[in-house]
mmCIF file of N, CA, C and O in Angstrom:
data_model
loop_
_atom_site.group_PDB
_atom_site.id
_atom_site.type_symbol
_atom_site.label_atom_id
_atom_site.label_comp_id
_atom_site.label_asym_id
_atom_site.label_seq_id
_atom_site.Cartn_x
_atom_site.Cartn_y
_atom_site.Cartn_z
ATOM 1 N N MET A 11 0.823 -1.182 -0.009
ATOM 2 C CA MET A 11 -0.019 0.008 0.022
ATOM 3 C C MET A 11 0.885 1.254 0.002
ATOM 4 O O MET A 11 1.772 1.367 0.834
ATOM 5 N N SER A 12 0.707 2.125 -0.938
ATOM 6 C CA SER A 12 1.497 3.343 -0.978
ATOM 7 C C SER A 12 0.629 4.526 -0.534
ATOM 8 O O SER A 12 -0.566 4.593 -0.795
ATOM 9 N N THR A 13 1.295 5.436 0.138
ATOM 10 C CA THR A 13 0.607 6.620 0.630
ATOM 11 C C THR A 13 1.195 7.829 -0.036
ATOM 12 O O THR A 13 2.392 7.988 -0.106
ATOM 13 N N THR A 14 0.334 8.684 -0.559
ATOM 14 C CA THR A 14 0.812 9.896 -1.184
ATOM 15 C C THR A 14 0.408 11.082 -0.291
ATOM 16 O O THR A 14 -0.682 11.099 0.218
ATOM 17 N N PRO A 15 1.324 12.040 -0.104
ATOM 18 C CA PRO A 15 1.004 13.143 0.748
ATOM 19 C C PRO A 15 -0.069 14.013 0.054
ATOM 20 O O PRO A 15 -0.095 14.138 -1.184
ATOM 21 N N GLU A 16 -0.913 14.590 0.873
ATOM 22 C CA GLU A 16 -1.909 15.494 0.340
ATOM 23 C C GLU A 16 -1.272 16.863 0.080
ATOM 24 O O GLU A 16 -0.447 17.323 0.834
ATOM 25 N N THR A 17 -1.627 17.482 -1.018
ATOM 26 C CA THR A 17 -1.090 18.777 -1.324
ATOM 27 C C THR A 17 -2.251 19.715 -1.533
ATOM 28 O O THR A 17 -3.379 19.287 -1.837
ATOM 29 N N GLY A 18 -2.011 20.991 -1.391
ATOM 30 C CA GLY A 18 -3.035 21.959 -1.602
ATOM 31 C C GLY A 18 -2.448 23.350 -1.723
ATOM 32 O O GLY A 18 -1.244 23.523 -1.652
ATOM 33 N N THR A 19 -3.321 24.314 -1.838
ATOM 34 C CA THR A 19 -2.918 25.722 -1.994
ATOM 35 C C THR A 19 -3.476 26.474 -0.810
ATOM 36 O O THR A 19 -4.649 26.369 -0.472
ATOM 37 N N LEU A 20 -2.625 27.277 -0.211
ATOM 38 C CA LEU A 20 -3.066 28.123 0.900
ATOM 39 C C LEU A 20 -3.179 29.554 0.368
ATOM 40 O O LEU A 20 -2.243 30.074 -0.213
ATOM 41 N N ILE A 21 -4.331 30.148 0.567
ATOM 42 C CA ILE A 21 -4.524 31.498 0.133
ATOM 43 C C ILE A 21 -4.674 32.359 1.360
ATOM 44 O O ILE A 21 -5.554 32.099 2.170
ATOM 45 N N GLU A 22 -3.837 33.389 1.481
ATOM 46 C CA GLU A 22 -3.888 34.261 2.607
ATOM 47 C C GLU A 22 -4.726 35.472 2.266
ATOM 48 O O GLU A 22 -4.413 36.190 1.276
ATOM 49 N N GLU A 23 -5.744 35.697 3.001
ATOM 50 C CA GLU A 23 -6.634 36.845 2.709
ATOM 51 C C GLU A 23 -6.362 37.888 3.787
ATOM 52 O O GLU A 23 -6.349 37.615 4.948
ATOM 53 N N ARG A 24 -6.139 39.133 3.328
ATOM 54 C CA ARG A 24 -5.913 40.219 4.278
ATOM 55 C C ARG A 24 -7.239 40.589 4.902
ATOM 56 O O ARG A 24 -8.247 40.779 4.208
ATOM 57 N N THR A 25 -7.249 40.661 6.230
ATOM 58 C CA THR A 25 -8.461 41.013 6.913
ATOM 59 C C THR A 25 -8.485 42.442 7.371
ATOM 60 O O THR A 25 -9.525 42.962 7.767
ATOM 61 N N ASP A 26 -7.289 43.110 7.369
ATOM 62 C CA ASP A 26 -7.270 44.512 7.731
ATOM 63 C C ASP A 26 -7.798 45.334 6.545
ATOM 64 O O ASP A 26 -7.783 44.941 5.442
ATOM 65 N N THR A 27 -8.323 46.495 6.882
ATOM 66 C CA THR A 27 -8.886 47.341 5.830
ATOM 67 C C THR A 27 -7.972 48.513 5.585
ATOM 68 O O THR A 27 -7.577 49.211 6.498
ATOM 69 N N ASP A 28 -7.601 48.708 4.339
ATOM 70 C CA ASP A 28 -6.712 49.760 3.994
ATOM 71 C C ASP A 28 -7.549 50.838 3.286
ATOM 72 O O ASP A 28 -8.065 50.621 2.203
ATOM 73 N N HIS A 29 -7.696 51.996 3.954
ATOM 74 C CA HIS A 29 -8.564 53.044 3.415
ATOM 75 C C HIS A 29 -7.829 54.028 2.549
ATOM 76 O O HIS A 29 -8.413 55.008 2.088
ATOM 77 N N ARG A 30 -6.523 53.821 2.314
ATOM 78 C CA ARG A 30 -5.794 54.730 1.437
ATOM 79 C C ARG A 30 -6.295 54.579 -0.033
ATOM 80 O O ARG A 30 -6.592 53.493 -0.482
ATOM 81 N N LEU A 31 -6.305 55.672 -0.703
ATOM 82 C CA LEU A 31 -6.703 55.619 -2.131
ATOM 83 C C LEU A 31 -5.472 55.395 -2.971
ATOM 84 O O LEU A 31 -4.648 56.313 -3.143
ATOM 85 N N VAL A 32 -5.313 54.228 -3.495
ATOM 86 C CA VAL A 32 -4.152 53.865 -4.309
ATOM 87 C C VAL A 32 -4.690 53.298 -5.638
ATOM 88 O O VAL A 32 -5.546 52.420 -5.635
ATOM 89 N N GLU A 33 -4.274 53.933 -6.679
ATOM 90 C CA GLU A 33 -4.690 53.445 -8.014
ATOM 91 C C GLU A 33 -4.113 52.091 -8.310
ATOM 92 O O GLU A 33 -2.974 51.771 -7.898
ATOM 93 N N GLU A 34 -4.842 51.258 -9.024
ATOM 94 C CA GLU A 34 -4.347 49.934 -9.441
ATOM 95 C C GLU A 34 -3.026 50.028 -10.166
ATOM 96 O O GLU A 34 -2.911 50.811 -11.069
ATOM 97 N N GLY A 35 -2.004 49.323 -9.675
ATOM 98 C CA GLY A 35 -0.719 49.342 -10.347
ATOM 99 C C GLY A 35 0.259 50.406 -9.883
ATOM 100 O O GLY A 35 1.399 50.416 -10.274
ATOM 101 N N ASP A 36 -0.207 51.318 -8.988
ATOM 102 C CA ASP A 36 0.700 52.332 -8.519
ATOM 103 C C ASP A 36 1.960 51.772 -7.821
ATOM 104 O O ASP A 36 3.033 52.301 -7.982
ATOM 105 N N HIS A 37 1.793 50.713 -7.065
ATOM 106 C CA HIS A 37 2.898 50.124 -6.310
ATOM 107 C C HIS A 37 3.936 49.519 -7.277
ATOM 108 O O HIS A 37 5.076 49.346 -6.932
ATOM 109 N N GLU A 38 3.509 49.185 -8.507
ATOM 110 C CA GLU A 38 4.410 48.552 -9.449
ATOM 111 C C GLU A 38 5.448 49.534 -10.026
ATOM 112 O O GLU A 38 6.377 49.157 -10.676
ATOM 113 N N ARG A 39 5.262 50.796 -9.750
ATOM 114 C CA ARG A 39 6.144 51.823 -10.331
ATOM 115 C C ARG A 39 7.258 52.217 -9.378
ATOM 116 O O ARG A 39 7.999 53.131 -9.664
ATOM 117 N N PHE A 40 7.394 51.557 -8.259
ATOM 118 C CA PHE A 40 8.341 51.971 -7.255
ATOM 119 C C PHE A 40 9.259 50.801 -6.758
ATOM 120 O O PHE A 40 8.865 49.658 -6.886
ATOM 121 N N SER A 41 10.406 51.217 -6.249
ATOM 122 C CA SER A 41 11.247 50.251 -5.510
ATOM 123 C C SER A 41 10.772 50.363 -4.048
ATOM 124 O O SER A 41 10.489 51.457 -3.566
ATOM 125 N N HIS A 42 10.705 49.232 -3.364
ATOM 126 C CA HIS A 42 10.154 49.195 -2.010
ATOM 127 C C HIS A 42 11.196 48.799 -1.013
ATOM 128 O O HIS A 42 12.153 48.079 -1.363
ATOM 129 N N TYR A 43 11.034 49.258 0.212
ATOM 130 C CA TYR A 43 11.911 48.873 1.324
ATOM 131 C C TYR A 43 11.356 47.669 2.041
ATOM 132 O O TYR A 43 10.194 47.571 2.324
ATOM 133 N N ALA A 44 12.250 46.730 2.302
ATOM 134 C CA ALA A 44 11.915 45.509 3.097
ATOM 135 C C ALA A 44 13.205 45.061 3.744
ATOM 136 O O ALA A 44 14.270 45.454 3.361
ATOM 137 N N PRO A 45 13.125 44.212 4.786
ATOM 138 C CA PRO A 45 14.344 43.721 5.417
ATOM 139 C C PRO A 45 15.261 43.026 4.417
ATOM 140 O O PRO A 45 14.847 42.204 3.656
ATOM 141 N N LYS A 46 16.522 43.430 4.467
ATOM 142 C CA LYS A 46 17.506 42.938 3.490
ATOM 143 C C LYS A 46 17.600 41.412 3.473
ATOM 144 O O LYS A 46 17.675 40.843 2.401
ATOM 145 N N ASP A 47 17.579 40.763 4.646
ATOM 146 C CA ASP A 47 17.694 39.318 4.708
ATOM 147 C C ASP A 47 16.465 38.653 4.013
ATOM 148 O O ASP A 47 16.571 37.627 3.366
ATOM 149 N N LYS A 48 15.298 39.291 4.169
ATOM 150 C CA LYS A 48 14.097 38.737 3.548
ATOM 151 C C LYS A 48 14.115 38.922 2.032
ATOM 152 O O LYS A 48 13.623 38.071 1.294
ATOM 153 N N ILE A 49 14.711 40.027 1.592
ATOM 154 C CA ILE A 49 14.830 40.290 0.174
ATOM 155 C C ILE A 49 15.718 39.190 -0.468
ATOM 156 O O ILE A 49 15.391 38.644 -1.515
ATOM 157 N N MET A 50 16.833 38.963 0.162
ATOM 158 C CA MET A 50 17.777 37.947 -0.385
ATOM 159 C C MET A 50 17.132 36.579 -0.421
ATOM 160 O O MET A 50 17.256 35.895 -1.427
ATOM 161 N N ALA A 51 16.436 36.205 0.626
ATOM 162 C CA ALA A 51 15.765 34.905 0.666
ATOM 163 C C ALA A 51 14.709 34.805 -0.427
ATOM 164 O O ALA A 51 14.585 33.832 -1.123
ATOM 165 N N ALA A 52 13.950 35.918 -0.607
ATOM 166 C CA ALA A 52 12.890 35.914 -1.623
ATOM 167 C C ALA A 52 13.488 35.844 -3.043
ATOM 168 O O ALA A 52 12.910 35.189 -3.891
ATOM 169 N N LEU A 53 14.629 36.489 -3.245
ATOM 170 C CA LEU A 53 15.269 36.432 -4.558
ATOM 171 C C LEU A 53 15.738 34.997 -4.863
ATOM 172 O O LEU A 53 15.572 34.516 -5.949
ATOM 173 N N ILE A 54 16.288 34.325 -3.861
ATOM 174 C CA ILE A 54 16.796 32.984 -4.041
ATOM 175 C C ILE A 54 15.672 31.957 -4.153
ATOM 176 O O ILE A 54 15.697 31.095 -5.052
ATOM 177 N N GLU A 55 14.679 32.050 -3.283
ATOM 178 C CA GLU A 55 13.604 31.067 -3.207
ATOM 179 C C GLU A 55 12.396 31.420 -4.084
ATOM 180 O O GLU A 55 11.539 30.562 -4.274
ATOM 181 N N GLY A 56 12.308 32.656 -4.561
ATOM 182 C CA GLY A 56 11.159 33.094 -5.359
ATOM 183 C C GLY A 56 9.882 33.208 -4.560
ATOM 184 O O GLY A 56 8.791 33.006 -5.060
ATOM 185 N N THR A 57 10.040 33.549 -3.271
ATOM 186 C CA THR A 57 8.863 33.691 -2.403
ATOM 187 C C THR A 57 8.501 35.172 -2.209
ATOM 188 O O THR A 57 9.359 36.033 -2.304
ATOM 189 N N PRO A 58 7.238 35.433 -1.971
ATOM 190 C CA PRO A 58 6.828 36.821 -1.770
ATOM 191 C C PRO A 58 7.250 37.380 -0.390
ATOM 192 O O PRO A 58 7.396 36.660 0.561
ATOM 193 N N ILE A 59 7.457 38.716 -0.356
ATOM 194 C CA ILE A 59 7.770 39.423 0.877
ATOM 195 C C ILE A 59 6.867 40.651 0.987
ATOM 196 O O ILE A 59 6.244 41.057 0.001
ATOM 197 N N ARG A 60 6.831 41.223 2.169
ATOM 198 C CA ARG A 60 5.993 42.425 2.384
ATOM 199 C C ARG A 60 6.926 43.642 2.624
ATOM 200 O O ARG A 60 7.783 43.612 3.476
ATOM 201 N N ALA A 61 6.668 44.658 1.835
ATOM 202 C CA ALA A 61 7.421 45.937 2.007
ATOM 203 C C ALA A 61 6.926 46.708 3.203
ATOM 204 O O ALA A 61 5.832 46.372 3.772
ATOM 205 N N LEU A 62 7.640 47.703 3.612
ATOM 206 C CA LEU A 62 7.234 48.519 4.754
ATOM 207 C C LEU A 62 5.830 49.149 4.499
ATOM 208 O O LEU A 62 5.097 49.277 5.451
ATOM 209 N N CYS A 63 5.535 49.465 3.288
ATOM 210 C CA CYS A 63 4.222 50.081 2.934
ATOM 211 C C CYS A 63 3.072 49.082 2.909
ATOM 212 O O CYS A 63 1.940 49.455 2.796
ATOM 213 N N GLY A 64 3.429 47.790 2.989
ATOM 214 C CA GLY A 64 2.376 46.764 2.967
ATOM 215 C C GLY A 64 2.257 46.011 1.623
ATOM 216 O O GLY A 64 1.576 45.000 1.539
ATOM 217 N N LYS A 65 2.923 46.478 0.604
ATOM 218 C CA LYS A 65 2.868 45.758 -0.681
ATOM 219 C C LYS A 65 3.523 44.408 -0.546
ATOM 220 O O LYS A 65 4.577 44.269 0.067
ATOM 221 N N VAL A 66 2.877 43.408 -1.118
ATOM 222 C CA VAL A 66 3.431 42.037 -1.114
ATOM 223 C C VAL A 66 3.803 41.734 -2.559
ATOM 224 O O VAL A 66 2.987 41.881 -3.460
ATOM 225 N N TRP A 67 5.074 41.279 -2.742
ATOM 226 C CA TRP A 67 5.528 40.965 -4.074
ATOM 227 C C TRP A 67 6.723 40.031 -4.036
ATOM 228 O O TRP A 67 7.313 39.817 -3.023
ATOM 229 N N VAL A 68 7.019 39.452 -5.187
ATOM 230 C CA VAL A 68 8.209 38.593 -5.348
ATOM 231 C C VAL A 68 9.249 39.444 -6.067
ATOM 232 O O VAL A 68 9.055 39.820 -7.200
ATOM 233 N N PRO A 69 10.343 39.800 -5.375
ATOM 234 C CA PRO A 69 11.360 40.649 -6.041
ATOM 235 C C PRO A 69 11.971 39.937 -7.257
ATOM 236 O O PRO A 69 12.345 38.771 -7.177
ATOM 237 N N SER A 70 12.004 40.680 -8.375
ATOM 238 C CA SER A 70 12.591 40.047 -9.560
ATOM 239 C C SER A 70 13.236 41.120 -10.462
ATOM 240 O O SER A 70 13.913 40.760 -11.406
ATOM 241 N N ARG A 71 12.964 42.379 -10.200
ATOM 242 C CA ARG A 71 13.495 43.428 -11.085
ATOM 243 C C ARG A 71 14.573 44.203 -10.419
ATOM 244 O O ARG A 71 14.697 44.205 -9.193
ATOM 245 N N ASP A 72 15.375 44.895 -11.193
ATOM 246 C CA ASP A 72 16.435 45.736 -10.682
ATOM 247 C C ASP A 72 15.819 46.959 -10.028
ATOM 248 O O ASP A 72 15.218 47.796 -10.686
ATOM 249 N N PRO A 73 15.900 47.083 -8.683
ATOM 250 C CA PRO A 73 15.251 48.187 -8.011
ATOM 251 C C PRO A 73 15.815 49.557 -8.378
ATOM 252 O O PRO A 73 15.133 50.589 -8.194
ATOM 253 N N SER A 74 17.055 49.614 -8.881
ATOM 254 C CA SER A 74 17.623 50.910 -9.250
ATOM 255 C C SER A 74 16.966 51.551 -10.463
ATOM 256 O O SER A 74 17.153 52.719 -10.730
ATOM 257 N N ARG A 75 16.125 50.774 -11.132
ATOM 258 C CA ARG A 75 15.420 51.301 -12.322
ATOM 259 C C ARG A 75 14.155 52.054 -11.964
ATOM 260 O O ARG A 75 13.548 52.673 -12.838
ATOM 261 N N PHE A 76 13.754 52.081 -10.700
ATOM 262 C CA PHE A 76 12.507 52.671 -10.285
ATOM 263 C C PHE A 76 12.737 53.647 -9.112
ATOM 264 O O PHE A 76 13.660 53.433 -8.287
ATOM 265 N N PRO A 77 11.903 54.684 -8.984
ATOM 266 C CA PRO A 77 12.017 55.557 -7.843
ATOM 267 C C PRO A 77 11.581 54.843 -6.547
ATOM 268 O O PRO A 77 10.825 53.853 -6.609
ATOM 269 N N VAL A 78 12.061 55.292 -5.417
ATOM 270 C CA VAL A 78 11.714 54.669 -4.129
ATOM 271 C C VAL A 78 10.259 55.034 -3.788
ATOM 272 O O VAL A 78 9.823 56.175 -3.985
ATOM 273 N N CYS A 79 9.548 54.056 -3.293
ATOM 274 C CA CYS A 79 8.152 54.228 -2.870
ATOM 275 C C CYS A 79 8.145 55.302 -1.770
ATOM 276 O O CYS A 79 8.839 55.181 -0.763
ATOM 277 N N PRO A 80 7.382 56.407 -1.984
ATOM 278 C CA PRO A 80 7.389 57.462 -0.973
ATOM 279 C C PRO A 80 6.879 57.004 0.398
ATOM 280 O O PRO A 80 7.357 57.453 1.427
ATOM 281 N N GLU A 81 5.931 56.074 0.397
ATOM 282 C CA GLU A 81 5.425 55.595 1.676
ATOM 283 C C GLU A 81 6.442 54.746 2.415
ATOM 284 O O GLU A 81 6.668 54.901 3.628
ATOM 285 N N CYS A 82 7.161 53.887 1.710
ATOM 286 C CA CYS A 82 8.259 53.107 2.299
ATOM 287 C C CYS A 82 9.330 54.023 2.856
ATOM 288 O O CYS A 82 9.824 53.823 3.975
ATOM 289 N N LYS A 83 9.675 55.044 2.082
ATOM 290 C CA LYS A 83 10.728 55.986 2.507
ATOM 291 C C LYS A 83 10.322 56.701 3.767
ATOM 292 O O LYS A 83 11.136 56.862 4.716
ATOM 293 N N GLU A 84 9.080 57.155 3.823
ATOM 294 C CA GLU A 84 8.562 57.881 5.019
ATOM 295 C C GLU A 84 8.602 56.960 6.245
ATOM 296 O O GLU A 84 9.060 57.380 7.340
ATOM 297 N N ILE A 85 8.181 55.747 6.099
ATOM 298 C CA ILE A 85 8.180 54.805 7.221
ATOM 299 C C ILE A 85 9.614 54.490 7.654
ATOM 300 O O ILE A 85 9.915 54.499 8.843
ATOM 301 N N TYR A 86 10.525 54.248 6.702
ATOM 302 C CA TYR A 86 11.890 53.975 6.987
ATOM 303 C C TYR A 86 12.549 55.127 7.767
ATOM 304 O O TYR A 86 13.240 54.925 8.783
ATOM 305 N N GLU A 87 12.305 56.346 7.291
ATOM 306 C CA GLU A 87 12.921 57.511 7.951
ATOM 307 C C GLU A 87 12.360 57.733 9.345
ATOM 308 O O GLU A 87 13.075 58.148 10.227
ATOM 309 N N SER A 88 11.102 57.362 9.557
ATOM 310 C CA SER A 88 10.518 57.493 10.946
ATOM 311 C C SER A 88 11.090 56.439 11.861
ATOM 312 O O SER A 88 11.171 56.675 13.091
ATOM 313 N N LEU A 89 11.560 55.319 11.337
ATOM 314 C CA LEU A 89 12.168 54.277 12.163
ATOM 315 C C LEU A 89 13.573 54.659 12.618
ATOM 316 O O LEU A 89 14.054 54.202 13.599
ATOM 317 N N GLU A 90 14.249 55.504 11.824
ATOM 318 C CA GLU A 90 15.629 55.941 12.118
ATOM 319 C C GLU A 90 15.665 56.905 13.285
ATOM 320 O O GLU A 90 16.687 57.062 13.909
ATOM 321 N N GLU A 91 14.555 57.612 13.558
ATOM 322 C CA GLU A 91 14.599 58.630 14.614
ATOM 323 C C GLU A 91 14.654 58.053 15.975
ATOM 324 O O GLU A 91 14.314 57.066 16.400
#
């Protein structure tokens, strides 16, 4: 008798409500701040990470080609104080 492991897909649904008005695709135009170790792991493993502004994405593009996300920058600068 052989046993095969069950597989499935886990979908994470955000339950918090974000009332900011952000146009569809606006986050795609920026480089985002996230913990450096998580960025490296995401690049190697192809897994999504969450930026300081809340955007979730899989890093794959050269961040120097895009301006820094103003919201990430503001959050980062407030953490330095």
